[in-house]
CSV table of C-alpha atoms in Angstrom, one decimal:
chain,number,residue,atom,x,y,z
A,46,MET,CA,33.4,29.6,6.1
A,47,THR,CA,31.8,27.7,9.0
A,48,ALA,CA,33.8,24.6,10.0
A,49,ALA,CA,32.1,21.3,9.2
A,50,LEU,CA,30.6,19.7,12.3
A,51,ALA,CA,32.0,16.3,13.4
A,52,LEU,CA,29.7,13.3,12.7
A,53,PRO,CA,28.3,11.7,15.8
A,54,TRP,CA,29.8,8.4,16.9
A,55,ASN,CA,30.9,6.7,20.1
A,56,ASP,CA,34.2,4.9,20.1
A,57,GLU,CA,33.7,3.2,23.5
A,58,ALA,CA,30.2,1.8,22.5
A,59,GLU,CA,31.7,0.3,19.3
A,60,GLN,CA,34.6,-1.2,21.2
A,61,SER,CA,32.2,-2.6,23.8
A,62,VAL,CA,30.0,-4.3,21.2
A,63,LEU,CA,33.1,-6.0,19.6
A,64,GLY,CA,34.5,-7.0,23.0
A,65,ALA,CA,31.3,-8.5,24.1
A,66,LEU,CA,31.1,-10.6,20.9
A,67,LEU,CA,34.6,-11.8,21.3
A,68,GLN,CA,34.1,-12.6,24.9
A,69,ASP,CA,30.8,-14.5,24.5
A,70,ASN,CA,29.6,-15.5,21.0
A,71,ARG,CA,26.0,-15.9,22.4
A,72,THR,CA,25.9,-12.2,22.5
A,73,TRP,CA,25.1,-12.4,18.7
A,74,ASP,CA,21.7,-13.8,19.5
A,75,ARG,CA,20.9,-10.5,21.3
A,76,ILE,CA,22.3,-8.0,18.9
A,77,GLY,CA,22.3,-9.7,15.5
A,78,ASP,CA,19.0,-8.1,14.6
A,79,THR,CA,20.2,-4.6,15.5
A,80,LEU,CA,23.5,-4.1,13.7
A,81,VAL,CA,25.2,-4.5,10.4
A,82,ASP,CA,28.9,-3.7,9.7
A,83,GLY,CA,28.0,-0.4,8.0
A,84,ASP,CA,26.6,0.9,11.4
A,85,PHE,CA,30.2,1.2,12.7
A,86,TYR,CA,31.8,4.6,12.1
A,87,SER,CA,35.4,3.3,12.6
A,88,VAL,CA,36.7,1.5,9.5
A,89,GLN,CA,38.8,-0.6,12.0
A,90,HIS,CA,35.7,-1.6,13.9
A,91,ARG,CA,33.7,-2.2,10.8
A,92,THR,CA,36.3,-4.7,9.5
A,93,ILE,CA,36.4,-6.6,12.8
A,94,PHE,CA,32.6,-6.8,13.1
A,95,ALA,CA,32.4,-8.1,9.5
A,96,GLY,CA,34.9,-10.8,10.3
A,97,ILE,CA,33.0,-11.8,13.5
A,98,MET,CA,29.7,-11.8,11.6
A,99,ARG,CA,31.1,-14.1,8.8
A,100,LEU,CA,32.3,-16.6,11.3
A,101,LEU,CA,29.2,-16.7,13.5
A,102,SER,CA,27.0,-16.9,10.4
A,103,ALA,CA,28.9,-20.0,9.3
A,104,CYS,CA,28.4,-21.5,12.8
A,105,LYS,CA,32.2,-21.2,13.6
A,106,PRO,CA,33.6,-19.8,16.9
A,107,ALA,CA,34.7,-16.2,16.9
A,108,ASP,CA,37.5,-15.5,19.3
A,109,VAL,CA,40.7,-13.4,19.2
A,110,VAL,CA,42.6,-16.1,17.2
A,111,THR,CA,39.9,-17.1,14.8
A,112,VAL,CA,38.8,-13.5,14.0
A,113,ALA,CA,42.4,-12.5,13.4
A,114,ASP,CA,42.9,-15.4,11.1
A,115,GLU,CA,39.6,-14.6,9.2
A,116,ILE,CA,40.7,-11.0,8.8
A,117,GLN,CA,44.2,-11.9,7.8
A,118,ARG,CA,42.9,-14.3,5.1
A,119,ARG,CA,41.1,-11.3,3.5
A,120,GLY,CA,44.2,-9.1,3.8
A,121,ASP,CA,42.6,-6.7,6.3
A,122,VAL,CA,44.7,-7.5,9.4
A,123,GLU,CA,46.6,-4.2,9.5
A,124,ALA,CA,43.4,-2.2,9.0
A,125,ALA,CA,41.9,-4.1,12.0
A,126,GLY,CA,44.7,-3.3,14.3
A,127,GLY,CA,46.2,-6.8,14.5
A,128,MET,CA,46.1,-9.4,17.3
A,129,ALA,CA,47.0,-6.9,20.0
A,130,TYR,CA,44.0,-4.7,19.4
A,131,LEU,CA,41.6,-7.7,19.2
A,132,ASN,CA,43.0,-9.0,22.5
A,133,ALA,CA,42.6,-5.5,24.1
A,134,LEU,CA,38.9,-5.4,23.0
A,135,ALA,CA,38.1,-8.8,24.5
A,136,GLN,CA,39.7,-7.9,27.8
A,137,ALA,CA,38.3,-4.3,28.0
A,138,VAL,CA,34.7,-5.4,28.6
A,139,PRO,CA,34.0,-6.8,32.1
A,140,SER,CA,30.7,-8.4,31.0
A,141,ALA,CA,28.7,-9.1,27.9
A,142,ALA,CA,25.5,-8.5,29.7
A,143,ASN,CA,25.0,-4.9,28.5
A,144,ALA,CA,25.8,-5.7,24.9
A,145,ARG,CA,22.3,-4.9,23.7
A,146,ARG,CA,22.5,-1.4,25.1
A,147,TYR,CA,25.9,-0.8,23.5
A,148,ALA,CA,24.5,-2.0,20.2
A,149,GLU,CA,21.5,0.3,20.4
A,150,ILE,CA,23.9,3.3,21.0
A,151,VAL,CA,25.9,2.3,17.9
A,152,ARG,CA,22.8,1.9,15.8
A,153,ARG,CA,21.3,5.2,16.9
A,154,LEU,CA,24.4,7.1,16.0
A,155,SER,CA,24.5,5.3,12.7
A,156,VAL,CA,21.0,6.5,11.9
A,157,GLN,CA,21.9,10.0,12.8
A,158,ARG,CA,24.9,10.0,10.5
A,159,ALA,CA,22.7,8.6,7.7
A,160,LEU,CA,20.1,11.3,8.3
A,161,ILE,CA,22.8,14.0,8.2
A,162,ALA,CA,24.1,12.6,4.9
A,163,VAL,CA,20.6,12.5,3.4
A,164,ALA,CA,19.9,16.0,4.6
A,165,ASP,CA,23.1,17.2,3.0
A,166,GLU,CA,22.2,15.6,-0.3
A,167,ALA,CA,18.7,17.1,-0.1
A,168,LEU,CA,20.2,20.5,0.5
A,169,ALA,CA,22.5,20.2,-2.4
A,170,THR,CA,19.6,19.1,-4.6
A,171,ALA,CA,17.5,22.0,-3.6
A,172,ARG,CA,20.3,24.4,-4.5
A,173,GLU,CA,21.4,22.8,-7.8
A,174,GLN,CA,18.1,21.6,-9.3
A,175,ASP,CA,16.3,24.1,-11.4
A,176,ASP,CA,13.0,22.3,-11.6
A,177,PRO,CA,11.3,22.5,-8.1
A,178,SER,CA,9.0,19.6,-8.8
A,179,ALA,CA,11.9,17.3,-9.8
A,180,ALA,CA,13.8,18.4,-6.8
A,181,LEU,CA,10.9,17.7,-4.5
A,182,ASP,CA,10.5,14.2,-6.0
A,183,LYS,CA,14.2,13.4,-5.5
A,184,ILE,CA,14.3,14.7,-2.0
A,185,THR,CA,11.2,12.8,-1.0
A,186,THR,CA,12.7,9.7,-2.5
A,187,LEU,CA,15.8,10.2,-0.5
A,188,PHE,CA,14.0,10.4,2.8
A,189,GLY,CA,11.5,7.7,1.8
A,190,GLY,CA,14.3,5.3,1.1
A,191,MET,CA,15.9,6.0,4.5
A,192,GLU,CA,12.6,5.5,6.2
A,193,ARG,CA,12.1,2.1,4.5
A,194,GLY,CA,15.7,1.2,5.5
A,195,GLN,CA,14.8,1.5,9.2
A,196,LEU,CA,12.2,-1.2,8.9
A,197,ARG,CA,14.1,-4.3,10.0
A,198,GLN,CA,11.7,-7.2,10.3
A,199,VAL,CA,12.9,-10.4,12.1
A,200,PRO,CA,11.7,-13.7,10.6
A,201,ARG,CA,9.2,-15.4,12.9
A,202,LEU,CA,8.4,-19.1,13.6
A,203,ILE,CA,5.2,-20.3,12.1
A,204,SER,CA,4.2,-21.5,15.6
A,205,GLU,CA,4.0,-17.8,16.8
A,206,VAL,CA,1.9,-16.9,13.8
A,207,ALA,CA,-0.3,-19.9,14.3
A,208,VAL,CA,-1.1,-18.9,17.9
A,209,GLU,CA,-2.0,-15.4,16.8
A,210,ARG,CA,-4.3,-16.8,14.1
A,211,LEU,CA,-6.0,-19.1,16.6
A,212,GLU,CA,-6.8,-16.1,18.7
A,213,HIS,CA,-8.1,-14.3,15.6
A,214,TYR,CA,-10.4,-17.3,14.6
A,215,THR,CA,-11.8,-17.3,18.2
A,216,ALA,CA,-12.5,-13.5,18.0
A,217,VAL,CA,-14.2,-13.9,14.6
A,218,GLU,CA,-16.4,-16.8,15.9
A,219,GLU,CA,-17.3,-14.7,19.0
A,220,GLY,CA,-18.1,-11.7,16.9
A,221,SER,CA,-15.7,-9.4,18.5
A,222,VAL,CA,-13.7,-9.1,15.2
A,223,ALA,CA,-15.2,-8.9,11.8
A,224,PRO,CA,-13.9,-11.3,9.2
A,225,GLY,CA,-13.6,-8.4,6.7
A,226,TRP,CA,-14.8,-4.9,6.1
A,227,PRO,CA,-18.3,-5.1,4.6
A,228,THR,CA,-18.8,-3.4,1.2
A,229,GLY,CA,-22.5,-3.0,1.5
A,230,PHE,CA,-23.1,-5.9,-1.0
A,231,PRO,CA,-23.6,-9.2,0.8
A,232,ALA,CA,-23.0,-11.3,-2.3
A,233,LEU,CA,-19.7,-9.6,-2.9
A,234,ASP,CA,-18.7,-9.9,0.8
A,235,ALA,CA,-19.5,-13.6,0.6
A,236,ARG,CA,-17.1,-14.1,-2.4
A,237,LEU,CA,-14.4,-12.2,-0.4
A,238,ASN,CA,-15.0,-14.2,2.7
A,239,GLY,CA,-16.3,-11.3,4.7
A,240,GLY,CA,-15.3,-8.2,2.8
A,241,LEU,CA,-12.2,-6.2,2.2
A,242,ARG,CA,-9.0,-6.8,4.1
A,243,PRO,CA,-6.0,-4.6,5.1
A,244,GLY,CA,-2.9,-5.0,3.1
A,245,SER,CA,-4.8,-6.0,-0.1
A,246,LEU,CA,-5.0,-4.4,-3.5
A,247,TYR,CA,-8.4,-4.5,-5.3
A,248,ILE,CA,-8.7,-3.7,-9.0
A,249,LEU,CA,-12.1,-2.6,-10.3
A,250,ALA,CA,-12.1,-2.3,-14.1
A,251,ALA,CA,-14.7,-1.4,-16.7
A,252,ARG,CA,-15.1,0.4,-20.0
A,253,PRO,CA,-16.1,4.1,-19.8
A,254,ALA,CA,-19.7,5.0,-18.8
A,255,VAL,CA,-20.5,1.7,-17.1
A,256,GLY,CA,-20.4,3.3,-13.6
A,257,LYS,CA,-17.2,2.2,-12.0
A,258,SER,CA,-16.6,5.5,-10.3
A,259,SER,CA,-20.1,5.6,-8.9
A,260,PHE,CA,-19.9,2.0,-7.7
A,261,ALA,CA,-16.5,2.5,-6.0
A,262,GLN,CA,-17.8,5.7,-4.3
A,263,GLY,CA,-20.8,3.7,-3.1
A,264,ILE,CA,-18.5,1.0,-1.6
A,265,GLY,CA,-16.4,3.8,0.0
A,266,LEU,CA,-19.4,5.4,1.6
A,267,ALA,CA,-20.6,2.1,2.9
A,268,LEU,CA,-17.3,1.4,4.5
A,269,ALA,CA,-17.2,4.9,6.0
A,270,GLY,CA,-20.6,4.1,7.3
A,271,GLU,CA,-19.0,1.3,9.3
A,272,SER,CA,-16.7,3.9,10.9
A,273,LEU,CA,-13.8,3.0,8.6
A,274,PRO,CA,-11.9,6.2,7.5
A,275,THR,CA,-11.9,6.2,3.7
A,276,LEU,CA,-10.1,8.4,1.2
A,277,PHE,CA,-11.4,8.8,-2.3
A,278,CYS,CA,-8.8,10.2,-4.7
A,279,GLY,CA,-10.8,11.3,-7.7
A,280,MET,CA,-8.5,12.4,-10.5
A,281,GLU,CA,-11.2,12.5,-13.1
A,282,MET,CA,-14.0,14.4,-11.3
A,283,GLU,CA,-14.1,17.5,-9.1
A,284,ALA,CA,-15.0,17.3,-5.4
A,285,GLY,CA,-18.3,19.1,-6.1
A,286,GLU,CA,-19.3,16.4,-8.6
A,287,LEU,CA,-18.5,13.6,-6.1
A,288,GLY,CA,-20.4,15.5,-3.5
A,289,ASP,CA,-23.4,15.7,-5.8
A,290,ARG,CA,-23.3,12.0,-6.5
A,291,GLY,CA,-23.1,11.2,-2.8
A,292,ILE,CA,-26.1,13.4,-1.9
A,293,SER,CA,-28.1,12.0,-4.8
A,294,SER,CA,-27.5,8.4,-3.7
A,295,ALA,CA,-27.9,9.0,0.0
A,296,GLY,CA,-31.0,11.1,-0.4
A,297,ARG,CA,-32.5,9.2,-3.3
A,298,VAL,CA,-32.8,12.5,-5.1
A,299,SER,CA,-32.7,12.9,-8.9
A,300,TYR,CA,-29.1,13.7,-9.9
A,301,SER,CA,-30.4,15.8,-12.8
A,302,ALA,CA,-32.7,17.7,-10.5
A,303,LEU,CA,-29.7,18.5,-8.3
A,304,LEU,CA,-27.7,19.8,-11.2
A,305,THR,CA,-30.5,21.9,-12.6
A,306,GLY,CA,-31.9,23.2,-9.3
A,307,ARG,CA,-35.4,21.8,-10.0
A,308,LEU,CA,-36.0,20.5,-6.5
A,309,ASN,CA,-39.4,20.4,-4.9
A,310,VAL,CA,-40.1,20.6,-1.1
A,311,ASP,CA,-39.8,16.9,-0.6
A,312,ASP,CA,-36.5,16.9,-2.5
A,313,TRP,CA,-35.0,19.6,-0.3
A,314,SER,CA,-36.0,17.7,2.8
A,315,ARG,CA,-34.2,14.6,1.5
A,316,VAL,CA,-31.2,16.6,0.4
A,317,ALA,CA,-30.8,18.1,3.9
A,318,GLU,CA,-31.1,14.6,5.5
A,319,ALA,CA,-28.5,13.2,3.1
A,320,ALA,CA,-26.1,16.1,3.8
A,321,GLN,CA,-26.4,15.5,7.5
A,322,HIS,CA,-25.8,11.8,7.0
A,323,LEU,CA,-22.7,12.3,4.9
A,324,ALA,CA,-21.4,14.9,7.4
A,325,ARG,CA,-21.1,12.2,10.0
A,326,LEU,CA,-19.0,9.9,7.8
A,327,PRO,CA,-15.2,9.7,7.9
A,328,PHE,CA,-15.2,9.9,4.1
A,329,TYR,CA,-12.5,12.1,2.6
A,330,ILE,CA,-12.4,13.5,-1.0
A,331,ASP,CA,-9.3,14.6,-2.9
A,332,ASP,CA,-9.7,15.8,-6.5
A,333,GLN,CA,-6.1,16.8,-7.3
A,334,PRO,CA,-5.3,15.5,-10.8
A,335,ALA,CA,-2.3,13.4,-12.0
A,336,LEU,CA,-1.2,12.2,-8.6
A,337,THR,CA,2.1,10.4,-8.2
A,338,LEU,CA,2.6,7.5,-5.8
A,339,ARG,CA,4.6,9.8,-3.5
A,340,GLN,CA,1.7,12.3,-3.3
A,341,ILE,CA,-0.9,9.5,-2.7
A,342,ARG,CA,1.3,8.1,0.0
A,343,MET,CA,1.5,11.5,1.7
A,344,LYS,CA,-2.2,12.1,1.5
A,345,ALA,CA,-3.0,8.6,2.9
A,346,LYS,CA,-0.6,9.1,5.8
A,347,SER,CA,-2.2,12.5,6.6
A,348,ILE,CA,-5.5,10.9,7.5
A,349,LYS,CA,-5.4,9.4,11.0
A,350,GLY,CA,-6.6,5.8,11.1
A,351,LEU,CA,-7.1,5.5,7.4
A,352,LYS,CA,-8.5,2.0,6.4
A,353,VAL,CA,-9.6,2.3,2.8
A,354,LEU,CA,-8.1,4.2,-0.2
A,355,VAL,CA,-9.9,4.5,-3.5
A,356,ILE,CA,-8.0,5.5,-6.6
A,357,ASP,CA,-10.1,6.8,-9.5
A,358,TYR,CA,-8.4,5.8,-11.7
A,359,LEU,CA,-5.0,4.1,-12.1
A,360,GLN,CA,-4.2,5.2,-15.6
A,361,LEU,CA,-4.6,8.9,-14.6
A,362,MET,CA,-1.8,8.7,-12.1
A,363,ALA,CA,1.5,10.3,-13.0
A,364,SER,CA,4.9,8.6,-12.9
A,365,THR,CA,8.3,10.0,-12.0
A,366,ARG,CA,9.9,7.8,-14.7
A,367,ARG,CA,11.4,9.6,-17.7
A,368,ASP,CA,11.8,6.7,-20.2
A,369,GLY,CA,8.3,7.2,-21.8
A,370,ASN,CA,7.4,3.5,-21.4
A,371,ARG,CA,3.8,3.6,-20.2
A,372,ASN,CA,3.7,-0.1,-19.4
A,373,SER,CA,6.7,0.3,-17.1
A,374,GLU,CA,5.0,3.3,-15.5
A,375,ILE,CA,1.8,1.4,-14.8
A,376,GLU,CA,3.9,-1.5,-13.5
A,377,GLU,CA,5.6,0.9,-11.1
A,378,ILE,CA,2.3,2.4,-10.0
A,379,SER,CA,0.5,-0.9,-9.4
A,380,ARG,CA,3.4,-2.4,-7.4
A,381,GLY,CA,3.7,0.8,-5.5
A,382,LEU,CA,0.0,0.7,-4.5
A,383,LYS,CA,0.3,-2.9,-3.4
A,384,ALA,CA,3.3,-1.9,-1.3
A,385,LEU,CA,1.4,1.0,0.2
A,386,ALA,CA,-1.5,-1.3,1.2
A,387,LYS,CA,0.9,-3.6,3.1
A,388,GLU,CA,2.9,-0.8,4.6
A,389,LEU,CA,-0.1,1.2,6.0
A,390,GLN,CA,-2.3,-1.9,6.5
A,391,ILE,CA,-5.1,-0.5,4.4
A,392,ALA,CA,-7.4,-1.8,1.6
A,393,VAL,CA,-6.6,-0.1,-1.7
A,394,ILE,CA,-9.3,-0.1,-4.4
A,395,ALA,CA,-7.8,1.0,-7.7
A,396,LEU,CA,-10.1,1.6,-10.7
A,397,SER,CA,-8.7,0.7,-14.1
A,398,GLN,CA,-9.6,1.1,-17.7
A,399,LEU,CA,-10.0,-1.8,-20.1
A,400,ASN,CA,-8.8,-1.9,-23.7
A,401,ARG,CA,-11.2,-1.8,-26.6
A,402,ASP,CA,-10.9,-5.5,-27.4
A,403,VAL,CA,-13.8,-6.1,-25.0
A,404,ASP,CA,-16.2,-4.1,-27.2
A,405,LYS,CA,-15.6,-6.5,-30.1
A,406,ARG,CA,-16.6,-9.6,-28.0
A,407,PRO,CA,-20.1,-11.0,-27.9
A,408,GLY,CA,-21.7,-10.2,-24.6
A,409,GLN,CA,-18.8,-7.8,-23.9
A,410,ARG,CA,-17.6,-9.8,-20.8
A,411,PRO,CA,-14.1,-8.6,-19.9
A,412,ARG,CA,-11.2,-10.8,-19.3
A,413,LEU,CA,-8.0,-10.4,-17.3
A,414,SER,CA,-6.1,-9.8,-20.6
A,415,ASP,CA,-8.3,-6.8,-21.2
A,416,LEU,CA,-6.7,-4.7,-18.4
A,417,ARG,CA,-5.2,-1.7,-20.1
A,418,ASP,CA,-1.5,-0.9,-20.3
A,419,SER,CA,0.2,-3.6,-18.3
A,420,GLY,CA,-0.1,-7.2,-17.2
A,421,ALA,CA,1.5,-6.1,-13.9
A,422,ILE,CA,-1.9,-4.9,-12.7
A,423,GLU,CA,-3.2,-8.5,-12.8
A,424,GLN,CA,-0.1,-9.8,-11.1
A,425,ASP,CA,0.0,-7.3,-8.2
A,426,ALA,CA,-3.7,-7.4,-7.4
A,427,ASP,CA,-5.2,-9.6,-4.7
A,428,VAL,CA,-8.6,-9.3,-6.3
A,429,VAL,CA,-9.6,-8.3,-9.9
A,430,MET,CA,-13.2,-7.3,-10.5
A,431,PHE,CA,-15.0,-6.3,-13.7
A,432,LEU,CA,-18.2,-4.3,-14.3
A,433,TRP,CA,-20.2,-4.6,-17.5
A,434,GLU,CA,-23.8,-3.8,-18.5
A,435,VAL,CA,-26.0,-6.9,-19.0
A,436,ARG,CA,-29.1,-5.0,-20.2
A,437,GLU,CA,-31.0,-1.7,-19.7
A,438,LEU,CA,-34.5,-1.6,-18.3
A,439,ALA,CA,-35.4,2.0,-19.3
A,440,ALA,CA,-39.0,1.6,-18.1
A,441,GLU,CA,-37.8,0.8,-14.6
A,442,GLY,CA,-35.0,3.4,-14.6
A,443,ARG,CA,-32.3,0.9,-13.9
A,444,ASN,CA,-29.5,-1.0,-15.6
A,445,ILE,CA,-28.7,-4.7,-14.8
A,446,VAL,CA,-24.9,-4.7,-14.3
A,447,CYS,CA,-22.7,-7.7,-13.7
A,448,LEU,CA,-19.8,-7.6,-11.3
A,449,GLY,CA,-17.4,-10.4,-12.3
A,450,ILE,CA,-14.6,-11.6,-9.9
A,451,ASP,CA,-12.0,-13.1,-12.1
A,452,LYS,CA,-9.0,-13.2,-9.7
A,453,ASN,CA,-9.5,-13.7,-6.0
A,454,ARG,CA,-6.8,-14.6,-3.5
A,455,GLN,CA,-9.3,-14.2,-0.7
A,456,GLY,CA,-12.1,-16.4,-1.8
A,457,ARG,CA,-14.2,-17.7,-4.8
A,458,LEU,CA,-14.5,-16.5,-8.3
A,459,GLY,CA,-17.9,-15.8,-9.8
A,460,ASP,CA,-20.4,-13.2,-10.8
A,461,VAL,CA,-22.6,-10.9,-8.7
A,462,GLY,CA,-25.7,-9.1,-10.1
A,463,LEU,CA,-26.2,-5.4,-9.5
A,464,ASP,CA,-28.9,-2.9,-10.1
A,465,PHE,CA,-27.8,0.6,-11.1
A,466,TYR,CA,-30.3,3.4,-10.8
A,467,GLY,CA,-28.5,6.1,-12.8
A,468,ASP,CA,-30.8,9.0,-11.9
A,469,THR,CA,-30.0,8.7,-8.2
A,470,GLN,CA,-26.6,7.1,-8.5
A,471,ARG,CA,-27.7,4.2,-6.4
A,472,TRP,CA,-26.4,0.7,-6.5
A,473,GLU,CA,-28.1,-2.3,-5.1
A,474,GLN,CA,-27.7,-6.1,-5.1
A,475,SER,CA,-29.9,-7.5,-7.9
A,476,THR,CA,-32.0,-10.6,-8.1
A,477,ALA,CA,-32.3,-10.3,-11.9
A,478,ASP,CA,-30.9,-13.0,-14.2
A,479,ILE,CA,-27.4,-11.9,-15.2
A,480,ARG,CA,-26.9,-14.6,-17.8
A,481,PRO,CA,-26.5,-13.4,-21.4
A,482,GLN,CA,-29.9,-12.9,-23.0
A,483,PRO,CA,-30.8,-14.0,-26.6
A,484,ALA,CA,-30.8,-11.2,-29.1
A,485,ALA,CA,-34.2,-9.6,-29.8
A,486,ARG,CA,-35.8,-10.6,-33.1
A,487,GLY,CA,-38.0,-7.6,-33.9
A,488,ARG,CA,-37.1,-4.0,-34.3
A,489,GLY,CA,-37.8,-2.1,-31.1
A,490,ASP,CA,-38.2,-5.2,-29.0
A,491,ASP,CA,-37.1,-4.8,-25.4
A,492,LEU,CA,-34.3,-7.0,-24.0
């Protein structure tokens, strides 16, 4: 058998960090954001660092005597080498000036050891797990957890943040920075104070056949038209169907004519122009069904400069949970999408179903409580929007649809009127009255 390789560590670097701290407690200000006691390989050094850290965190001096006393009170004095070893550490470092460099060496080797441990566990999982899919999920979780563990964010003074925001306000006023990413619907952008924002989760919910997929695709194409790379994960429709809808909308060509091949010369010209227009857009389509959070995260990170992610739709996503509790699964998914938005600094638009209670309500206007499967969707979302049909104008080939904004951390609540032209899959801002209309009195009367 091959002998096990020794784990990487540097005894002198660990000693130098401890000696610098004992020699000058102000060293903590330079390395406190770099190390934790678990970063030390030597149990002896780990014990000493923990003692120093406890004293300094309590605003108490940490020298040879006080650290020895702190360690002794916890019964670890022998493990730490006693007073003699502490004194040797303090005298061995000529200056604390290079403490940051010593700490970086200790931290780097700690990460390497952690990576080796995770790799070993991943290898054991790959060999022992019979289900390749379950093995892949576990291994990805292992490395994902380690990746998140490397993100050490230092708290910042609000004065620093305020200066940055002042610079942002100036840039917005001068027009060099947009207040938000425009959706293509000015009334919606006004409610959102400029449009979509990175780090935010937007929920778009509706009952089946209202047009939420088409509307979300329209927003995605509008954003891509502003040179914002957009990924549309369509778990309900195939890529070809999404392509048909995009060409129908961009070319104002009958969707049914595309599907049946009944295109005249003028139609073909508009189809060609639409295809050329779409070819210039950074709009990506993925039609893999039953995606997990892990898979969506990997797809999102694979697209360079991604700004917008559309999920169609949330209830079609798969979960790695095995307890069979769908509410808990949806909660895990919605919180994962919000975390993904913040991590990658993208806007996530997640479509959602509504429960059937809305069909029993006069006017069929949805409420937040109608969100299907879990209240966590409402809690995690920055913005919750609903689509519902107000009335159909068959003679004009359009439906009047209302877009209701019922939760909005970015602006005002309210309703926006939309016109949906189903035959060409086009959405436009509407000037129609979207207030509920009185019921028609005679048979066959139009609304």
